[in-house]
mmCIF file with all atom_site columns, C-alpha atoms in Angstrom:
data_model
loop_
_atom_site.group_PDB
_atom_site.id
_atom_site.type_symbol
_atom_site.label_atom_id
_atom_site.label_alt_id
_atom_site.label_comp_id
_atom_site.label_asym_id
_atom_site.label_entity_id
_atom_site.label_seq_id
_atom_site.pdbx_PDB_ins_code
_atom_site.Cartn_x
_atom_site.Cartn_y
_atom_site.Cartn_z
_atom_site.occupancy
_atom_site.B_iso_or_equiv
_atom_site.pdbx_formal_charge
_atom_site.auth_seq_id
_atom_site.auth_comp_id
_atom_site.auth_asym_id
_atom_site.auth_atom_id
_atom_site.pdbx_PDB_model_num
ATOM 1   C CA . UNK A 1 1   ? -59.655 16.454 -3.222  1.00 0.00 ? 1   UNK A CA 1
ATOM 2   C CA . UNK A 1 2   ? -59.162 16.171 0.195   1.00 0.00 ? 2   UNK A CA 1
ATOM 3   C CA . UNK A 1 3   ? -59.367 18.657 2.796   1.00 0.00 ? 3   UNK A CA 1
ATOM 4   C CA . UNK A 1 4   ? -55.767 21.439 3.363   1.00 0.00 ? 4   UNK A CA 1
ATOM 5   C CA . UNK A 1 5   ? -55.288 22.307 6.516   1.00 0.00 ? 5   UNK A CA 1
ATOM 6   C CA . UNK A 1 6   ? -55.238 26.455 4.842   1.00 0.00 ? 6   UNK A CA 1
ATOM 7   C CA . UNK A 1 7   ? -51.343 26.542 7.066   1.00 0.00 ? 7   UNK A CA 1
ATOM 8   C CA . UNK A 1 8   ? -50.018 24.279 4.384   1.00 0.00 ? 8   UNK A CA 1
ATOM 9   C CA . UNK A 1 9   ? -51.924 25.837 1.848   1.00 0.00 ? 9   UNK A CA 1
ATOM 10  C CA . UNK A 1 10  ? -50.422 28.900 2.971   1.00 0.00 ? 10  UNK A CA 1
ATOM 11  C CA . UNK A 1 11  ? -47.049 27.556 3.618   1.00 0.00 ? 11  UNK A CA 1
ATOM 12  C CA . UNK A 1 12  ? -46.687 25.255 -0.375  1.00 0.00 ? 12  UNK A CA 1
ATOM 13  C CA . UNK A 1 13  ? -48.190 28.524 -2.600  1.00 0.00 ? 13  UNK A CA 1
ATOM 14  C CA . UNK A 1 14  ? -45.348 30.060 -3.345  1.00 0.00 ? 14  UNK A CA 1
ATOM 15  C CA . UNK A 1 15  ? -42.824 26.949 -2.923  1.00 0.00 ? 15  UNK A CA 1
ATOM 16  C CA . UNK A 1 16  ? -40.213 26.214 -6.182  1.00 0.00 ? 16  UNK A CA 1
ATOM 17  C CA . UNK A 1 17  ? -39.260 22.462 -5.314  1.00 0.00 ? 17  UNK A CA 1
ATOM 18  C CA . UNK A 1 18  ? -43.916 21.245 -5.286  1.00 0.00 ? 18  UNK A CA 1
ATOM 19  C CA . UNK A 1 19  ? -43.287 23.026 -9.594  1.00 0.00 ? 19  UNK A CA 1
ATOM 20  C CA . UNK A 1 20  ? -40.195 21.824 -10.287 1.00 0.00 ? 20  UNK A CA 1
ATOM 21  C CA . UNK A 1 21  ? -40.495 17.662 -9.128  1.00 0.00 ? 21  UNK A CA 1
ATOM 22  C CA . UNK A 1 22  ? -44.420 18.339 -9.978  1.00 0.00 ? 22  UNK A CA 1
ATOM 23  C CA . UNK A 1 23  ? -45.317 16.614 -7.128  1.00 0.00 ? 23  UNK A CA 1
ATOM 24  C CA . UNK A 1 24  ? -49.720 17.162 -6.451  1.00 0.00 ? 24  UNK A CA 1
ATOM 25  C CA . UNK A 1 25  ? -51.237 17.478 -2.631  1.00 0.00 ? 25  UNK A CA 1
ATOM 26  C CA . UNK A 1 26  ? -54.266 15.396 -2.688  1.00 0.00 ? 26  UNK A CA 1
ATOM 27  C CA . UNK A 1 27  ? -54.566 15.893 1.508   1.00 0.00 ? 27  UNK A CA 1
ATOM 28  C CA . UNK A 1 28  ? -52.416 17.578 3.771   1.00 0.00 ? 28  UNK A CA 1
ATOM 29  C CA . UNK A 1 29  ? -54.868 17.881 7.574   1.00 0.00 ? 29  UNK A CA 1
ATOM 30  C CA . UNK A 1 30  ? -54.705 16.554 11.131  1.00 0.00 ? 30  UNK A CA 1
ATOM 31  C CA . UNK A 1 31  ? -51.133 14.507 11.042  1.00 0.00 ? 31  UNK A CA 1
ATOM 32  C CA . UNK A 1 32  ? -51.306 13.255 7.657   1.00 0.00 ? 32  UNK A CA 1
ATOM 33  C CA . UNK A 1 33  ? -50.867 14.193 4.111   1.00 0.00 ? 33  UNK A CA 1
ATOM 34  C CA . UNK A 1 34  ? -51.495 12.391 0.722   1.00 0.00 ? 34  UNK A CA 1
ATOM 35  C CA . UNK A 1 35  ? -48.631 13.741 -2.294  1.00 0.00 ? 35  UNK A CA 1
ATOM 36  C CA . UNK A 1 36  ? -48.546 11.904 -5.982  1.00 0.00 ? 36  UNK A CA 1
ATOM 37  C CA . UNK A 1 37  ? -46.656 12.482 -8.581  1.00 0.00 ? 37  UNK A CA 1
ATOM 38  C CA . UNK A 1 38  ? -47.298 10.938 -12.488 1.00 0.00 ? 38  UNK A CA 1
ATOM 39  C CA . UNK A 1 39  ? -43.285 9.526  -13.513 1.00 0.00 ? 39  UNK A CA 1
ATOM 40  C CA . UNK A 1 40  ? -41.661 11.442 -15.593 1.00 0.00 ? 40  UNK A CA 1
ATOM 41  C CA . UNK A 1 41  ? -38.871 11.317 -18.454 1.00 0.00 ? 41  UNK A CA 1
ATOM 42  C CA . UNK A 1 42  ? -36.719 14.249 -16.174 1.00 0.00 ? 42  UNK A CA 1
ATOM 43  C CA . UNK A 1 43  ? -37.908 11.318 -12.808 1.00 0.00 ? 43  UNK A CA 1
ATOM 44  C CA . UNK A 1 44  ? -35.292 8.049  -14.333 1.00 0.00 ? 44  UNK A CA 1
ATOM 45  C CA . UNK A 1 45  ? -32.210 7.603  -13.526 1.00 0.00 ? 45  UNK A CA 1
ATOM 46  C CA . UNK A 1 46  ? -30.314 5.223  -16.676 1.00 0.00 ? 46  UNK A CA 1
ATOM 47  C CA . UNK A 1 47  ? -31.424 2.160  -16.596 1.00 0.00 ? 47  UNK A CA 1
ATOM 48  C CA . UNK A 1 48  ? -35.535 4.071  -17.031 1.00 0.00 ? 48  UNK A CA 1
ATOM 49  C CA . UNK A 1 49  ? -36.269 3.719  -13.088 1.00 0.00 ? 49  UNK A CA 1
ATOM 50  C CA . UNK A 1 50  ? -37.215 6.366  -10.962 1.00 0.00 ? 50  UNK A CA 1
ATOM 51  C CA . UNK A 1 51  ? -34.371 7.556  -9.126  1.00 0.00 ? 51  UNK A CA 1
ATOM 52  C CA . UNK A 1 52  ? -34.097 7.279  -5.592  1.00 0.00 ? 52  UNK A CA 1
ATOM 53  C CA . UNK A 1 53  ? -33.463 10.689 -5.137  1.00 0.00 ? 53  UNK A CA 1
ATOM 54  C CA . UNK A 1 54  ? -36.671 11.562 -6.437  1.00 0.00 ? 54  UNK A CA 1
ATOM 55  C CA . UNK A 1 55  ? -38.721 9.372  -4.342  1.00 0.00 ? 55  UNK A CA 1
ATOM 56  C CA . UNK A 1 56  ? -37.264 10.191 -1.381  1.00 0.00 ? 56  UNK A CA 1
ATOM 57  C CA . UNK A 1 57  ? -37.783 13.637 -2.175  1.00 0.00 ? 57  UNK A CA 1
ATOM 58  C CA . UNK A 1 58  ? -42.073 12.745 -2.274  1.00 0.00 ? 58  UNK A CA 1
ATOM 59  C CA . UNK A 1 59  ? -41.631 10.866 0.671   1.00 0.00 ? 59  UNK A CA 1
ATOM 60  C CA . UNK A 1 60  ? -40.143 14.356 2.341   1.00 0.00 ? 60  UNK A CA 1
ATOM 61  C CA . UNK A 1 61  ? -42.711 16.353 1.008   1.00 0.00 ? 61  UNK A CA 1
ATOM 62  C CA . UNK A 1 62  ? -45.773 13.964 2.108   1.00 0.00 ? 62  UNK A CA 1
ATOM 63  C CA . UNK A 1 63  ? -43.638 13.847 5.616   1.00 0.00 ? 63  UNK A CA 1
ATOM 64  C CA . UNK A 1 64  ? -43.413 17.811 4.927   1.00 0.00 ? 64  UNK A CA 1
ATOM 65  C CA . UNK A 1 65  ? -46.949 18.067 4.431   1.00 0.00 ? 65  UNK A CA 1
ATOM 66  C CA . UNK A 1 66  ? -48.001 15.614 7.542   1.00 0.00 ? 66  UNK A CA 1
ATOM 67  C CA . UNK A 1 67  ? -45.472 17.240 10.493  1.00 0.00 ? 67  UNK A CA 1
ATOM 68  C CA . UNK A 1 68  ? -46.888 21.232 9.207   1.00 0.00 ? 68  UNK A CA 1
ATOM 69  C CA . UNK A 1 69  ? -50.192 20.740 10.586  1.00 0.00 ? 69  UNK A CA 1
ATOM 70  C CA . UNK A 1 70  ? -49.356 19.459 14.080  1.00 0.00 ? 70  UNK A CA 1
ATOM 71  C CA . UNK A 1 71  ? -46.046 21.416 14.377  1.00 0.00 ? 71  UNK A CA 1
ATOM 72  C CA . UNK A 1 72  ? -45.913 24.248 12.756  1.00 0.00 ? 72  UNK A CA 1
ATOM 73  C CA . UNK A 1 73  ? -42.971 25.634 11.278  1.00 0.00 ? 73  UNK A CA 1
ATOM 74  C CA . UNK A 1 74  ? -42.062 21.978 11.643  1.00 0.00 ? 74  UNK A CA 1
ATOM 75  C CA . UNK A 1 75  ? -38.503 20.902 10.162  1.00 0.00 ? 75  UNK A CA 1
ATOM 76  C CA . UNK A 1 76  ? -37.073 17.880 9.774   1.00 0.00 ? 76  UNK A CA 1
ATOM 77  C CA . UNK A 1 77  ? -34.893 16.713 11.890  1.00 0.00 ? 77  UNK A CA 1
ATOM 78  C CA . UNK A 1 78  ? -33.341 13.396 10.874  1.00 0.00 ? 78  UNK A CA 1
ATOM 79  C CA . UNK A 1 79  ? -35.108 10.804 8.245   1.00 0.00 ? 79  UNK A CA 1
ATOM 80  C CA . UNK A 1 80  ? -34.756 7.282  6.832   1.00 0.00 ? 80  UNK A CA 1
ATOM 81  C CA . UNK A 1 81  ? -35.743 5.322  3.750   1.00 0.00 ? 81  UNK A CA 1
ATOM 82  C CA . UNK A 1 82  ? -35.938 1.668  2.329   1.00 0.00 ? 82  UNK A CA 1
ATOM 83  C CA . UNK A 1 83  ? -36.871 1.718  -1.065  1.00 0.00 ? 83  UNK A CA 1
ATOM 84  C CA . UNK A 1 84  ? -38.992 -1.808 -1.938  1.00 0.00 ? 84  UNK A CA 1
ATOM 85  C CA . UNK A 1 85  ? -39.657 -1.205 -5.445  1.00 0.00 ? 85  UNK A CA 1
ATOM 86  C CA . UNK A 1 86  ? -38.579 0.078  -9.164  1.00 0.00 ? 86  UNK A CA 1
ATOM 87  C CA . UNK A 1 87  ? -40.759 1.681  -10.965 1.00 0.00 ? 87  UNK A CA 1
ATOM 88  C CA . UNK A 1 88  ? -40.500 3.998  -14.491 1.00 0.00 ? 88  UNK A CA 1
ATOM 89  C CA . UNK A 1 89  ? -41.961 6.870  -16.269 1.00 0.00 ? 89  UNK A CA 1
ATOM 90  C CA . UNK A 1 90  ? -45.679 6.354  -16.364 1.00 0.00 ? 90  UNK A CA 1
ATOM 91  C CA . UNK A 1 91  ? -46.311 5.482  -12.913 1.00 0.00 ? 91  UNK A CA 1
ATOM 92  C CA . UNK A 1 92  ? -48.201 7.379  -10.343 1.00 0.00 ? 92  UNK A CA 1
ATOM 93  C CA . UNK A 1 93  ? -46.336 7.375  -6.897  1.00 0.00 ? 93  UNK A CA 1
ATOM 94  C CA . UNK A 1 94  ? -48.941 7.448  -3.790  1.00 0.00 ? 94  UNK A CA 1
ATOM 95  C CA . UNK A 1 95  ? -46.505 9.095  -0.745  1.00 0.00 ? 95  UNK A CA 1
ATOM 96  C CA . UNK A 1 96  ? -49.249 8.275  2.662   1.00 0.00 ? 96  UNK A CA 1
ATOM 97  C CA . UNK A 1 97  ? -47.709 10.523 5.758   1.00 0.00 ? 97  UNK A CA 1
ATOM 98  C CA . UNK A 1 98  ? -48.706 9.698  9.122   1.00 0.00 ? 98  UNK A CA 1
ATOM 99  C CA . UNK A 1 99  ? -47.753 11.010 12.416  1.00 0.00 ? 99  UNK A CA 1
ATOM 100 C CA . UNK A 1 100 ? -46.870 8.462  14.441  1.00 0.00 ? 100 UNK A CA 1
ATOM 101 C CA . UNK A 1 101 ? -45.326 10.522 17.392  1.00 0.00 ? 101 UNK A CA 1
ATOM 102 C CA . UNK A 1 102 ? -46.107 13.979 18.704  1.00 0.00 ? 102 UNK A CA 1
ATOM 103 C CA . UNK A 1 103 ? -45.868 16.896 21.667  1.00 0.00 ? 103 UNK A CA 1
ATOM 104 C CA . UNK A 1 104 ? -45.616 20.545 21.263  1.00 0.00 ? 104 UNK A CA 1
ATOM 105 C CA . UNK A 1 105 ? -41.833 20.009 20.051  1.00 0.00 ? 105 UNK A CA 1
ATOM 106 C CA . UNK A 1 106 ? -41.072 17.423 17.064  1.00 0.00 ? 106 UNK A CA 1
ATOM 107 C CA . UNK A 1 107 ? -43.314 14.474 15.863  1.00 0.00 ? 107 UNK A CA 1
ATOM 108 C CA . UNK A 1 108 ? -42.363 10.880 14.547  1.00 0.00 ? 108 UNK A CA 1
ATOM 109 C CA . UNK A 1 109 ? -43.875 10.620 10.868  1.00 0.00 ? 109 UNK A CA 1
ATOM 110 C CA . UNK A 1 110 ? -44.239 7.474  8.724   1.00 0.00 ? 110 UNK A CA 1
ATOM 111 C CA . UNK A 1 111 ? -44.724 7.943  5.134   1.00 0.00 ? 111 UNK A CA 1
ATOM 112 C CA . UNK A 1 112 ? -45.083 4.655  2.618   1.00 0.00 ? 112 UNK A CA 1
ATOM 113 C CA . UNK A 1 113 ? -45.187 5.213  -1.038  1.00 0.00 ? 113 UNK A CA 1
ATOM 114 C CA . UNK A 1 114 ? -47.528 3.310  -3.229  1.00 0.00 ? 114 UNK A CA 1
ATOM 115 C CA . UNK A 1 115 ? -47.381 2.522  -7.310  1.00 0.00 ? 115 UNK A CA 1
ATOM 116 C CA . UNK A 1 116 ? -49.625 -0.142 -9.024  1.00 0.00 ? 116 UNK A CA 1
ATOM 117 C CA . UNK A 1 117 ? -51.092 -1.261 -5.826  1.00 0.00 ? 117 UNK A CA 1
ATOM 118 C CA . UNK A 1 118 ? -47.518 -2.373 -4.238  1.00 0.00 ? 118 UNK A CA 1
ATOM 119 C CA . UNK A 1 119 ? -45.268 -0.880 -1.714  1.00 0.00 ? 119 UNK A CA 1
ATOM 120 C CA . UNK A 1 120 ? -42.343 1.605  -3.174  1.00 0.00 ? 120 UNK A CA 1
ATOM 121 C CA . UNK A 1 121 ? -40.760 2.857  -0.038  1.00 0.00 ? 121 UNK A CA 1
ATOM 122 C CA . UNK A 1 122 ? -41.078 3.457  3.300   1.00 0.00 ? 122 UNK A CA 1
ATOM 123 C CA . UNK A 1 123 ? -39.907 6.239  5.037   1.00 0.00 ? 123 UNK A CA 1
ATOM 124 C CA . UNK A 1 124 ? -39.759 7.287  8.258   1.00 0.00 ? 124 UNK A CA 1
ATOM 125 C CA . UNK A 1 125 ? -38.692 11.565 9.966   1.00 0.00 ? 125 UNK A CA 1
ATOM 126 C CA . UNK A 1 126 ? -37.954 12.827 13.141  1.00 0.00 ? 126 UNK A CA 1
ATOM 127 C CA . UNK A 1 127 ? -39.713 16.561 12.524  1.00 0.00 ? 127 UNK A CA 1
ATOM 128 C CA . UNK A 1 128 ? -38.907 19.450 14.488  1.00 0.00 ? 128 UNK A CA 1
ATOM 129 C CA . UNK A 1 129 ? -40.302 22.965 15.028  1.00 0.00 ? 129 UNK A CA 1
ATOM 130 C CA . UNK A 1 130 ? -38.317 25.760 14.744  1.00 0.00 ? 130 UNK A CA 1
ATOM 131 C CA . UNK A 1 131 ? -38.462 29.004 16.607  1.00 0.00 ? 131 UNK A CA 1
ATOM 132 C CA . UNK A 1 132 ? -40.370 31.774 14.433  1.00 0.00 ? 132 UNK A CA 1
ATOM 133 C CA . UNK A 1 133 ? -39.091 35.230 14.364  1.00 0.00 ? 133 UNK A CA 1
ATOM 134 C CA . UNK A 1 134 ? -40.836 38.628 13.199  1.00 0.00 ? 134 UNK A CA 1
#
């Protein structure tokens, strides 16, 4: 397991969607993040391939983890994905997010989702910092 920014650990401590999807955060620090998913029977659609929404959610989770290491309390402003290959039950999906740009208010993050040494999807998103009120 790689380094996980303490802010990220606190942020996801009680995040229900992580458990619901079955995501594992492997690494999240300094504008990068790695999140994995072992594809199970609940992740596939009628033709036996991993549902695109699951792949998007995995990429978005990695995006969010990377964004929140450079912008505290970031939210998605926009996101797009290109699906390049399919996966099936038993495959391990690895989403690696890298910050391409950030300033004090926004960040652009690129995510590559891989499985079995091939690119499954490419995702790019823009995050914006949220104002915090106590």
